[in-house]
mmCIF file of C-alpha atoms and ligand atoms in Angstrom:
data_model
loop_
_atom_site.group_PDB
_atom_site.id
_atom_site.type_symbol
_atom_site.label_atom_id
_atom_site.label_comp_id
_atom_site.label_asym_id
_atom_site.label_seq_id
_atom_site.Cartn_x
_atom_site.Cartn_y
_atom_site.Cartn_z
ATOM 1 C CA MET A 291 123.628 137.615 159.917
ATOM 2 C CA SER A 292 121.917 134.975 161.773
ATOM 3 C CA LEU A 293 120.426 131.525 161.209
ATOM 4 C CA ALA A 294 117.577 131.091 163.770
ATOM 5 C CA GLY A 295 117.361 128.192 166.148
ATOM 6 C CA LYS A 296 118.973 124.804 166.126
ATOM 7 C CA ALA A 297 118.675 122.434 163.167
ATOM 8 C CA GLN A 298 119.117 118.688 162.819
ATOM 9 C CA PHE A 299 119.310 117.046 159.403
ATOM 10 C CA GLY A 300 119.177 113.455 158.266
ATOM 11 C CA PRO A 301 116.842 110.519 157.611
ATOM 12 C CA GLY A 302 114.869 109.828 160.681
ATOM 13 C CA VAL A 303 115.705 112.940 162.711
ATOM 14 C CA SER A 304 111.996 113.739 163.107
ATOM 15 C CA ARG A 305 111.825 111.104 165.892
ATOM 16 C CA ASN A 306 113.985 113.432 167.999
ATOM 17 C CA VAL A 307 110.975 115.640 168.493
ATOM 18 C CA GLY A 308 110.130 113.677 171.722
ATOM 19 C CA GLU A 309 113.562 114.078 173.246
ATOM 20 C CA ILE A 310 113.665 117.776 172.444
ATOM 21 C CA ALA A 311 110.221 118.290 174.007
ATOM 22 C CA ARG A 312 111.248 116.300 177.124
ATOM 23 C CA LYS A 313 114.350 118.485 177.538
ATOM 24 C CA LEU A 314 112.221 121.577 177.311
ATOM 25 C CA GLY A 315 110.352 120.239 180.246
ATOM 26 C CA VAL A 316 106.829 120.776 178.766
ATOM 27 C CA SER A 317 103.905 118.458 179.584
ATOM 28 C CA SER A 318 101.628 119.417 176.683
ATOM 29 C CA ALA A 319 102.188 120.362 173.012
ATOM 30 C CA VAL A 320 99.984 121.253 170.105
ATOM 31 C CA LEU A 321 100.816 119.587 166.752
ATOM 32 C CA VAL A 322 99.697 121.755 163.876
ATOM 33 C CA THR A 323 99.347 119.947 160.573
ATOM 34 C CA ASP A 324 97.071 119.231 157.636
ATOM 35 C CA ALA A 325 94.790 116.465 156.326
ATOM 36 C CA THR A 326 97.463 115.000 154.088
ATOM 37 C CA MET A 327 99.893 114.436 156.971
ATOM 38 C CA GLU A 328 96.979 112.818 158.972
ATOM 39 C CA GLN A 329 96.081 110.583 156.046
ATOM 40 C CA LEU A 330 99.741 109.468 155.586
ATOM 41 C CA GLY A 331 99.908 108.578 159.214
ATOM 42 C CA THR A 332 102.805 111.054 159.810
ATOM 43 C CA ALA A 333 100.916 113.102 162.309
ATOM 44 C CA GLU A 334 100.093 110.021 164.336
ATOM 45 C CA ARG A 335 103.880 108.996 164.264
ATOM 46 C CA ILE A 336 104.969 112.482 165.393
ATOM 47 C CA SER A 337 102.412 112.611 168.107
ATOM 48 C CA GLY A 338 103.530 109.094 169.124
ATOM 49 C CA TYR A 339 107.179 110.287 169.592
ATOM 50 C CA LEU A 340 105.881 113.157 171.903
ATOM 51 C CA HIS A 341 103.674 110.719 173.875
ATOM 52 C CA ASP A 342 106.555 108.340 174.314
ATOM 53 C CA ALA A 343 108.588 111.270 175.842
ATOM 54 C CA GLY A 344 105.707 111.914 178.306
ATOM 55 C CA VAL A 345 104.294 114.906 176.403
ATOM 56 C CA GLU A 346 100.565 115.103 175.831
ATOM 57 C CA CYS A 347 99.712 116.065 172.330
ATOM 58 C CA CYS A 348 96.800 118.039 171.000
ATOM 59 C CA LEU A 349 96.428 117.464 167.254
ATOM 60 C CA PHE A 350 95.050 120.009 164.886
ATOM 61 C CA ALA A 351 95.057 118.614 161.311
ATOM 62 C CA GLY A 352 92.944 121.237 159.593
ATOM 63 C CA VAL A 353 95.368 123.735 158.113
ATOM 64 C CA GLU A 354 94.221 124.788 154.718
ATOM 65 C CA PRO A 355 96.610 125.409 151.700
ATOM 66 C CA GLU A 356 96.199 129.238 152.055
ATOM 67 C CA PRO A 357 96.080 129.444 155.857
ATOM 68 C CA SER A 358 93.718 131.985 157.402
ATOM 69 C CA VAL A 359 93.748 134.229 160.375
ATOM 70 C CA GLU A 360 90.558 132.538 161.506
ATOM 71 C CA THR A 361 92.143 129.026 161.417
ATOM 72 C CA THR A 362 95.139 130.312 163.336
ATOM 73 C CA ASP A 363 92.949 131.853 165.950
ATOM 74 C CA ALA A 364 91.045 128.657 166.355
ATOM 75 C CA VAL A 365 94.238 126.577 166.855
ATOM 76 C CA ALA A 366 95.545 129.167 169.320
ATOM 77 C CA GLU A 367 92.265 128.822 171.267
ATOM 78 C CA LEU A 368 92.670 125.027 171.382
ATOM 79 C CA ALA A 369 96.318 125.401 172.525
ATOM 80 C CA ARG A 370 95.279 127.903 175.296
ATOM 81 C CA GLU A 371 92.488 125.701 176.510
ATOM 82 C CA HIS A 372 94.922 122.744 176.919
ATOM 83 C CA ASP A 373 97.701 124.877 178.303
ATOM 84 C CA CYS A 374 100.051 123.786 175.449
ATOM 85 C CA ARG A 375 103.644 125.092 176.158
ATOM 86 C CA LEU A 376 105.082 123.788 172.981
ATOM 87 C CA VAL A 377 104.087 124.081 169.267
ATOM 88 C CA VAL A 378 105.082 121.622 166.659
ATOM 89 C CA GLY A 379 104.533 122.499 163.035
ATOM 90 C CA LEU A 380 104.516 119.557 160.616
ATOM 91 C CA GLY A 381 103.885 119.973 156.918
ATOM 92 C CA GLY A 382 104.516 122.516 154.298
ATOM 93 C CA GLY A 383 104.806 126.333 154.607
ATOM 94 C CA SER A 384 101.126 126.680 155.580
ATOM 95 C CA CYS A 385 101.349 124.397 158.570
ATOM 96 C CA MET A 386 104.569 125.892 159.774
ATOM 97 C CA ASP A 387 103.281 129.407 159.336
ATOM 98 C CA VAL A 388 100.176 128.694 161.388
ATOM 99 C CA ALA A 389 102.373 126.906 163.991
ATOM 100 C CA LYS A 390 104.724 129.885 164.308
ATOM 101 C CA ALA A 391 101.766 132.339 164.723
ATOM 102 C CA VAL A 392 100.121 130.077 167.328
ATOM 103 C CA SER A 393 103.369 130.023 169.348
ATOM 104 C CA VAL A 394 103.049 133.744 169.944
ATOM 105 C CA LEU A 395 99.307 133.847 170.160
ATOM 106 C CA ILE A 396 99.540 131.530 173.238
ATOM 107 C CA THR A 397 101.508 134.307 175.062
ATOM 108 C CA ASN A 398 99.754 137.279 173.561
ATOM 109 C CA THR A 399 96.097 138.133 173.688
ATOM 110 C CA GLY A 400 93.675 138.577 170.775
ATOM 111 C CA SER A 401 93.686 137.595 167.119
ATOM 112 C CA ALA A 402 96.525 136.797 164.676
ATOM 113 C CA GLY A 403 95.180 139.640 162.544
ATOM 114 C CA GLN A 404 96.303 142.188 165.202
ATOM 115 C CA TYR A 405 99.954 141.240 164.630
ATOM 116 C CA GLN A 406 100.078 141.285 160.808
ATOM 117 C CA GLY A 407 102.791 143.756 159.951
ATOM 118 C CA LEU A 408 106.397 144.213 161.052
ATOM 119 C CA GLY A 409 107.574 143.826 164.672
ATOM 120 C CA LEU A 410 104.097 144.062 166.310
ATOM 121 C CA VAL A 411 104.280 141.105 168.675
ATOM 122 C CA PRO A 412 104.849 142.192 172.275
ATOM 123 C CA ASN A 413 105.653 138.901 174.087
ATOM 124 C CA LYS A 414 108.007 136.065 173.235
ATOM 125 C CA GLY A 415 106.047 132.896 172.124
ATOM 126 C CA VAL A 416 106.339 129.365 173.598
ATOM 127 C CA PRO A 417 109.033 127.219 172.012
ATOM 128 C CA LYS A 418 108.368 125.942 168.464
ATOM 129 C CA ILE A 419 109.651 122.998 166.593
ATOM 130 C CA MET A 420 109.281 122.826 162.808
ATOM 131 C CA ILE A 421 109.249 119.621 160.827
ATOM 132 C CA PRO A 422 108.995 120.386 157.073
ATOM 133 C CA THR A 423 107.578 117.831 154.723
ATOM 134 C CA THR A 424 108.028 119.824 151.621
ATOM 135 C CA ALA A 425 111.272 121.344 150.362
ATOM 136 C CA GLY A 426 110.773 124.892 149.384
ATOM 137 C CA THR A 427 109.038 127.389 151.629
ATOM 138 C CA GLY A 428 111.907 127.721 154.115
ATOM 139 C CA SER A 429 109.376 128.562 156.801
ATOM 140 C CA GLU A 430 111.287 126.415 159.171
ATOM 141 C CA VAL A 431 114.032 129.135 159.248
ATOM 142 C CA THR A 432 112.263 132.408 158.669
ATOM 143 C CA PHE A 433 110.270 134.774 161.007
ATOM 144 C CA THR A 434 107.209 135.210 158.761
ATOM 145 C CA ALA A 435 103.688 133.680 158.961
ATOM 146 C CA VAL A 436 101.588 134.654 155.921
ATOM 147 C CA LEU A 437 97.877 134.504 156.709
ATOM 148 C CA ILE A 438 94.815 135.466 154.650
ATOM 149 C CA ARG A 439 91.817 137.173 156.279
ATOM 150 C CA LYS A 440 88.760 135.287 155.066
ATOM 151 C CA SER A 441 86.525 138.316 155.537
ATOM 152 C CA ASP A 442 88.205 140.425 152.834
ATOM 153 C CA GLY A 443 90.694 138.052 151.241
ATOM 154 C CA VAL A 444 93.635 140.250 152.072
ATOM 155 C CA LYS A 445 96.917 138.362 152.704
ATOM 156 C CA GLY A 446 99.445 139.701 155.197
ATOM 157 C CA GLY A 447 102.522 138.415 157.024
ATOM 158 C CA ILE A 448 103.203 138.472 160.768
ATOM 159 C CA ASN A 449 106.798 139.425 160.525
ATOM 160 C CA ASP A 450 108.556 139.413 163.826
ATOM 161 C CA GLU A 451 111.813 137.921 165.198
ATOM 162 C CA LYS A 452 109.747 136.217 167.930
ATOM 163 C CA LEU A 453 108.420 133.962 165.195
ATOM 164 C CA PHE A 454 111.847 132.419 164.400
ATOM 165 C CA PRO A 455 111.644 128.600 165.188
ATOM 166 C CA ASP A 456 113.672 127.215 168.032
ATOM 167 C CA PHE A 457 114.336 123.934 166.397
ATOM 168 C CA SER A 458 114.077 122.522 162.796
ATOM 169 C CA LEU A 459 114.099 118.807 162.258
ATOM 170 C CA LEU A 460 115.071 118.332 158.587
ATOM 171 C CA ASP A 461 114.056 114.648 157.862
ATOM 172 C CA PRO A 462 114.178 113.958 154.081
ATOM 173 C CA GLU A 463 112.311 110.707 154.587
ATOM 174 C CA LEU A 464 109.101 112.842 155.213
ATOM 175 C CA THR A 465 109.516 114.445 151.813
ATOM 176 C CA LEU A 466 109.589 111.161 149.830
ATOM 177 C CA SER A 467 105.764 111.181 149.500
ATOM 178 C CA MET A 468 105.475 114.590 147.899
ATOM 179 C CA PRO A 469 103.993 114.245 144.358
ATOM 180 C CA PRO A 470 105.926 115.620 141.395
ATOM 181 C CA CYS A 471 103.757 118.807 141.089
ATOM 182 C CA VAL A 472 104.349 119.760 144.670
ATOM 183 C CA THR A 473 108.053 118.854 144.577
ATOM 184 C CA ALA A 474 108.486 121.073 141.466
ATOM 185 C CA ALA A 475 106.435 124.022 142.735
ATOM 186 C CA THR A 476 107.940 124.136 146.245
ATOM 187 C CA GLY A 477 111.453 123.625 144.817
ATOM 188 C CA MET A 478 110.950 126.550 142.484
ATOM 189 C CA ASP A 479 109.870 128.696 145.459
ATOM 190 C CA ALA A 480 113.123 127.783 147.235
ATOM 191 C CA LEU A 481 115.008 128.682 144.037
ATOM 192 C CA THR A 482 113.137 132.032 143.993
ATOM 193 C CA HIS A 483 114.150 132.743 147.630
ATOM 194 C CA ALA A 484 117.776 131.971 146.876
ATOM 195 C CA LEU A 485 117.912 133.984 143.651
ATOM 196 C CA GLU A 486 116.057 136.991 144.979
ATOM 197 C CA ALA A 487 118.146 137.064 148.154
ATOM 198 C CA TYR A 488 121.375 136.706 146.084
ATOM 199 C CA THR A 489 120.551 139.521 143.635
ATOM 200 C CA GLY A 490 118.612 141.772 145.989
ATOM 201 C CA ARG A 491 119.915 145.108 147.372
ATOM 202 C CA ASN A 492 120.277 143.666 150.959
ATOM 203 C CA ALA A 493 122.400 140.714 149.786
ATOM 204 C CA SER A 494 125.501 140.313 152.048
ATOM 205 C CA PRO A 495 128.566 137.989 151.830
ATOM 206 C CA PHE A 496 126.757 135.871 154.490
ATOM 207 C CA SER A 497 123.411 135.557 152.710
ATOM 208 C CA ASP A 498 125.303 134.943 149.465
ATOM 209 C CA LEU A 499 126.955 131.964 150.982
ATOM 210 C CA LEU A 500 123.574 130.441 151.862
ATOM 211 C CA ALA A 501 122.062 131.454 148.471
ATOM 212 C CA GLU A 502 124.941 129.795 146.629
ATOM 213 C CA ALA A 503 124.611 126.557 148.584
ATOM 214 C CA ALA A 504 120.892 126.542 147.714
ATOM 215 C CA LEU A 505 121.177 127.334 143.998
ATOM 216 C CA THR A 506 123.909 124.730 143.310
ATOM 217 C CA ARG A 507 121.789 122.058 144.994
ATOM 218 C CA ILE A 508 118.600 123.071 143.227
ATOM 219 C CA GLY A 509 120.262 123.288 139.801
ATOM 220 C CA ARG A 510 121.481 119.729 140.312
ATOM 221 C CA PHE A 511 118.800 117.927 142.174
ATOM 222 C CA LEU A 512 115.392 119.569 141.558
ATOM 223 C CA ARG A 513 114.630 117.676 138.333
ATOM 224 C CA VAL A 514 115.652 114.379 139.903
ATOM 225 C CA ALA A 515 113.628 114.967 143.065
ATOM 226 C CA THR A 516 110.578 115.831 140.980
ATOM 227 C CA TRP A 517 110.760 112.938 138.497
ATOM 228 C CA ASN A 518 112.284 110.227 140.798
ATOM 229 C CA GLY A 519 110.754 111.108 144.210
ATOM 230 C CA HIS A 520 112.184 107.980 145.831
ATOM 231 C CA ASP A 521 115.827 109.226 145.348
ATOM 232 C CA LEU A 522 116.737 109.914 148.905
ATOM 233 C CA GLU A 523 119.929 111.841 147.914
ATOM 234 C CA ALA A 524 117.990 114.250 145.761
ATOM 235 C CA ARG A 525 115.308 114.632 148.449
ATOM 236 C CA SER A 526 117.999 115.310 151.095
ATOM 237 C CA GLU A 527 119.815 117.913 148.944
ATOM 238 C CA MET A 528 116.562 119.661 148.189
ATOM 239 C CA LEU A 529 115.625 119.829 151.831
ATOM 240 C CA LEU A 530 118.925 121.289 152.626
ATOM 241 C CA ALA A 531 118.559 123.738 149.682
ATOM 242 C CA SER A 532 115.260 124.846 151.047
ATOM 243 C CA TYR A 533 116.721 125.433 154.503
ATOM 244 C CA TYR A 534 119.651 127.422 153.079
ATOM 245 C CA ALA A 535 117.425 129.443 150.740
ATOM 246 C CA GLY A 536 115.133 130.248 153.737
ATOM 247 C CA GLY A 537 118.244 131.327 155.580
ATOM 248 C CA ALA A 538 119.301 133.651 152.740
ATOM 249 C CA LEU A 539 115.748 135.013 152.531
ATOM 250 C CA ALA A 540 115.583 135.589 156.320
ATOM 251 C CA ASN A 541 118.773 137.619 156.101
ATOM 252 C CA ALA A 542 118.482 139.388 152.752
ATOM 253 C CA GLY A 543 114.772 139.332 151.821
ATOM 254 C CA VAL A 544 113.088 138.554 148.499
ATOM 255 C CA GLY A 545 112.359 140.700 145.466
ATOM 256 C CA ALA A 546 109.902 141.752 142.799
ATOM 257 C CA CYS A 547 109.026 138.099 141.754
ATOM 258 C CA HIS A 548 107.475 137.423 145.217
ATOM 259 C CA ALA A 549 105.682 140.741 145.154
ATOM 260 C CA LEU A 550 104.229 140.068 141.593
ATOM 261 C CA ALA A 551 103.322 136.536 142.673
ATOM 262 C CA TYR A 552 101.233 137.613 145.698
ATOM 263 C CA PRO A 553 98.237 138.865 143.571
ATOM 264 C CA LEU A 554 98.185 135.634 141.667
ATOM 265 C CA GLY A 555 97.584 133.841 144.901
ATOM 266 C CA GLY A 556 95.350 136.489 146.551
ATOM 267 C CA MET A 557 93.160 137.218 143.519
ATOM 268 C CA PHE A 558 93.236 133.975 141.573
ATOM 269 C CA GLY A 559 94.098 131.236 144.119
ATOM 270 C CA VAL A 560 97.325 130.232 142.263
ATOM 271 C CA GLY A 561 99.664 128.346 144.638
ATOM 272 C CA HIS A 562 102.748 130.383 145.874
ATOM 273 C CA GLY A 563 105.360 128.165 144.412
ATOM 274 C CA MET A 564 103.679 127.834 141.107
ATOM 275 C CA ALA A 565 103.240 131.603 140.890
ATOM 276 C CA ASN A 566 106.877 132.199 141.628
ATOM 277 C CA ALA A 567 107.961 129.469 139.121
ATOM 278 C CA LEU A 568 105.964 131.120 136.388
ATOM 279 C CA LEU A 569 107.258 134.656 137.061
ATOM 280 C CA VAL A 570 110.858 134.035 138.030
ATOM 281 C CA PRO A 571 112.304 133.697 134.471
ATOM 282 C CA TYR A 572 110.472 136.922 133.380
ATOM 283 C CA VAL A 573 111.800 138.821 136.501
ATOM 284 C CA ALA A 574 115.271 137.480 135.982
ATOM 285 C CA ARG A 575 115.238 138.757 132.380
ATOM 286 C CA HIS A 576 113.981 142.067 133.494
ATOM 287 C CA ASN A 577 116.607 142.406 136.289
ATOM 288 C CA ALA A 578 119.564 140.659 134.753
ATOM 289 C CA LEU A 579 121.402 143.685 133.449
ATOM 290 C CA SER A 580 120.849 145.701 136.610
ATOM 291 C CA ARG A 581 123.139 143.267 138.421
ATOM 292 C CA PRO A 582 124.929 141.268 135.710
ATOM 293 C CA GLU A 583 127.739 139.721 137.885
ATOM 294 C CA LYS A 584 125.174 138.287 140.323
ATOM 295 C CA TYR A 585 122.931 136.910 137.596
ATOM 296 C CA ALA A 586 125.921 135.495 135.683
ATOM 297 C CA THR A 587 127.062 133.639 138.768
ATOM 298 C CA ALA A 588 123.640 132.459 139.513
ATOM 299 C CA ALA A 589 123.473 131.036 135.916
ATOM 300 C CA VAL A 590 126.653 129.137 136.533
ATOM 301 C CA PHE A 591 125.303 127.705 139.843
ATOM 302 C CA LEU A 592 122.147 126.596 137.998
ATOM 303 C CA ASP A 593 124.397 124.897 135.470
ATOM 304 C CA ALA A 594 123.505 127.123 132.438
ATOM 305 C CA GLY A 595 126.807 126.195 130.769
ATOM 306 C CA ALA A 596 127.391 129.914 130.124
ATOM 307 C CA GLU A 597 130.865 130.373 131.600
ATOM 308 C CA GLU A 598 132.528 131.224 128.201
ATOM 309 C CA LEU A 599 130.028 133.904 127.250
ATOM 310 C CA PRO A 600 130.502 137.711 127.729
ATOM 311 C CA LEU A 601 129.058 138.956 131.046
ATOM 312 C CA ARG A 602 125.863 140.291 129.475
ATOM 313 C CA ASP A 603 124.992 136.970 127.800
ATOM 314 C CA GLN A 604 125.909 135.067 130.973
ATOM 315 C CA ALA A 605 123.521 137.196 133.004
ATOM 316 C CA LEU A 606 120.737 136.751 130.500
ATOM 317 C CA ALA A 607 121.509 133.033 130.369
ATOM 318 C CA CYS A 608 120.119 132.835 133.948
ATOM 319 C CA ALA A 609 116.683 133.607 132.557
ATOM 320 C CA ASP A 610 117.079 131.056 129.811
ATOM 321 C CA VAL A 611 118.061 128.280 132.243
ATOM 322 C CA LEU A 612 115.094 129.113 134.378
ATOM 323 C CA ASP A 613 112.766 128.802 131.347
ATOM 324 C CA GLU A 614 114.332 125.379 130.764
ATOM 325 C CA LEU A 615 113.825 124.305 134.280
ATOM 326 C CA VAL A 616 110.159 125.391 134.360
ATOM 327 C CA ALA A 617 109.587 123.444 131.034
ATOM 328 C CA ASP A 618 111.457 120.362 132.311
ATOM 329 C CA LEU A 619 109.306 120.400 135.524
ATOM 330 C CA GLU A 620 106.170 120.751 133.354
ATOM 331 C CA LEU A 621 105.018 123.855 135.283
ATOM 332 C CA PRO A 622 102.931 126.420 133.544
ATOM 333 C CA SER A 623 105.085 129.098 131.976
ATOM 334 C CA THR A 624 102.487 131.704 131.053
ATOM 335 C CA LEU A 625 99.581 133.303 132.829
ATOM 336 C CA LYS A 626 97.218 131.998 130.168
ATOM 337 C CA ALA A 627 98.456 128.440 130.771
ATOM 338 C CA LEU A 628 97.337 128.775 134.445
ATOM 339 C CA LYS A 629 93.749 128.791 133.149
ATOM 340 C CA ALA A 630 92.948 130.900 136.330
ATOM 341 C CA GLY A 631 90.909 133.563 134.352
ATOM 342 C CA ILE A 632 93.547 136.218 134.294
ATOM 343 C CA THR A 633 93.070 138.812 131.568
ATOM 344 C CA ALA A 634 94.868 142.048 130.644
ATOM 345 C CA GLU A 635 92.043 143.975 132.341
ATOM 346 C CA HIS A 636 93.259 142.618 135.690
ATOM 347 C CA PHE A 637 96.856 143.875 135.182
ATOM 348 C CA PRO A 638 96.266 147.423 136.764
ATOM 349 C CA GLU A 639 94.799 145.933 139.967
ATOM 350 C CA MET A 640 97.430 143.218 140.098
ATOM 351 C CA ALA A 641 100.198 145.653 139.542
ATOM 352 C CA GLY A 642 98.834 147.999 142.198
ATOM 353 C CA LYS A 643 98.709 145.134 144.692
ATOM 354 C CA ALA A 644 102.266 143.966 143.740
ATOM 355 C CA MET A 645 103.672 147.499 144.289
ATOM 356 C CA GLY A 646 101.938 147.465 147.718
ATOM 357 C CA VAL A 647 104.269 144.552 148.768
ATOM 358 C CA ALA A 648 106.698 147.225 149.696
ATOM 359 C CA ARG A 649 109.834 145.479 151.173
ATOM 360 C CA PRO A 650 110.407 142.898 148.355
ATOM 361 C CA MET A 651 109.913 145.652 145.773
ATOM 362 C CA GLU A 652 112.432 147.889 147.442
ATOM 363 C CA ASN A 653 114.802 145.003 147.627
ATOM 364 C CA ASN A 654 114.670 144.285 143.917
ATOM 365 C CA PRO A 655 117.870 145.243 142.104
ATOM 366 C CA ARG A 656 116.086 147.102 139.374
ATOM 367 C CA PRO A 657 113.702 149.698 140.664
ATOM 368 C CA MET A 658 110.100 148.802 139.855
ATOM 369 C CA THR A 659 107.038 150.948 139.011
ATOM 370 C CA LYS A 660 103.404 150.136 138.507
ATOM 371 C CA GLU A 661 104.067 150.386 134.712
ATOM 372 C CA SER A 662 106.949 147.968 134.759
ATOM 373 C CA CYS A 663 104.869 145.494 136.774
ATOM 374 C CA MET A 664 102.111 145.697 134.188
ATOM 375 C CA ALA A 665 104.706 145.234 131.340
ATOM 376 C CA LEU A 666 106.049 142.099 133.150
ATOM 377 C CA TYR A 667 102.554 140.541 133.556
ATOM 378 C CA LYS A 668 101.860 141.438 129.904
ATOM 379 C CA GLU A 669 105.003 139.603 128.909
ATOM 380 C CA ALA A 670 104.119 136.618 131.026
ATOM 381 C CA MET A 671 100.631 136.430 129.569
ATOM 382 C CA GLU A 672 101.397 134.146 126.635
HETATM 383 FE FE1 FE2 B 1399 108.333 132.091 148.642
#
């Protein structure tokens, strides 16, 4: 078990980016972010901290919500041109994923598309610092960068230990501006990481510790962070939860919910967090009796109030508490409610694609088939 890189946590720690860069001895960095961070002035502040430390900063603020291979290649080209020896990722999972990929593209030739797969990156990247501004993806502590190829719409991860960030600066003040819908969806992504790592076949006592730390915080603080975004305690606890859940995922992987969620993103443009939030209660109900002790404990962490029930009912209460959470967060709870044009005719293709997401499927506690995927989509329809 490992937790990659060094992490600092607390209001204001993002200003330490300059000091870290100075200690690394670099003279030029690329800051990878999106239009929201530029509009909020956060990108300017972070580049200011770098500048004050004597580090020249190249800004790229064009990362899209579903980041592409093409965008990543363009940022890498910019970084190579300016001889950037440090990458700073500022934003949600998309920005951090692109930043991680750029770090290894600076030291390896060619396109990001060549490295989609597992362990295909030959050379170590330049140092990378992640500054998350959402609380959910856990990208600041994982070795994956998920990128979509614009040419054929196929989504694939660069999965390689060389993508582990060197530093994560967890500054809850940067998450205060997240609107409720983003807070809710990204928070549910973190919850899904923790739950799938906790109940998966690769779970270990170490990943369990991280997953438990995440689940208890999410059960207690996700509603508050969503509906009272100025509550710094709730924001802080959710940012920690996201980091812990990411650590659990980095060590134990995710499961069928993530695999089933991918086609919703790839085929219909549904956001990753929202897709997981929608599916996670159905998957929990499907899996609960294959690993009842774990689902029962997860239900307790999520505050289901099911401690007095028999084990079977406790395990199933996990799915019920997830239903309640999705409803409280006002997220769509059926495929129909997404209004994304999904019909039963799409299920065979969606199920085929989900089964193709091999590692999460193999990690799921209850073995999955194309038929069981179709049955799950059907159940989630309305
Ligand atoms: Fe996720």
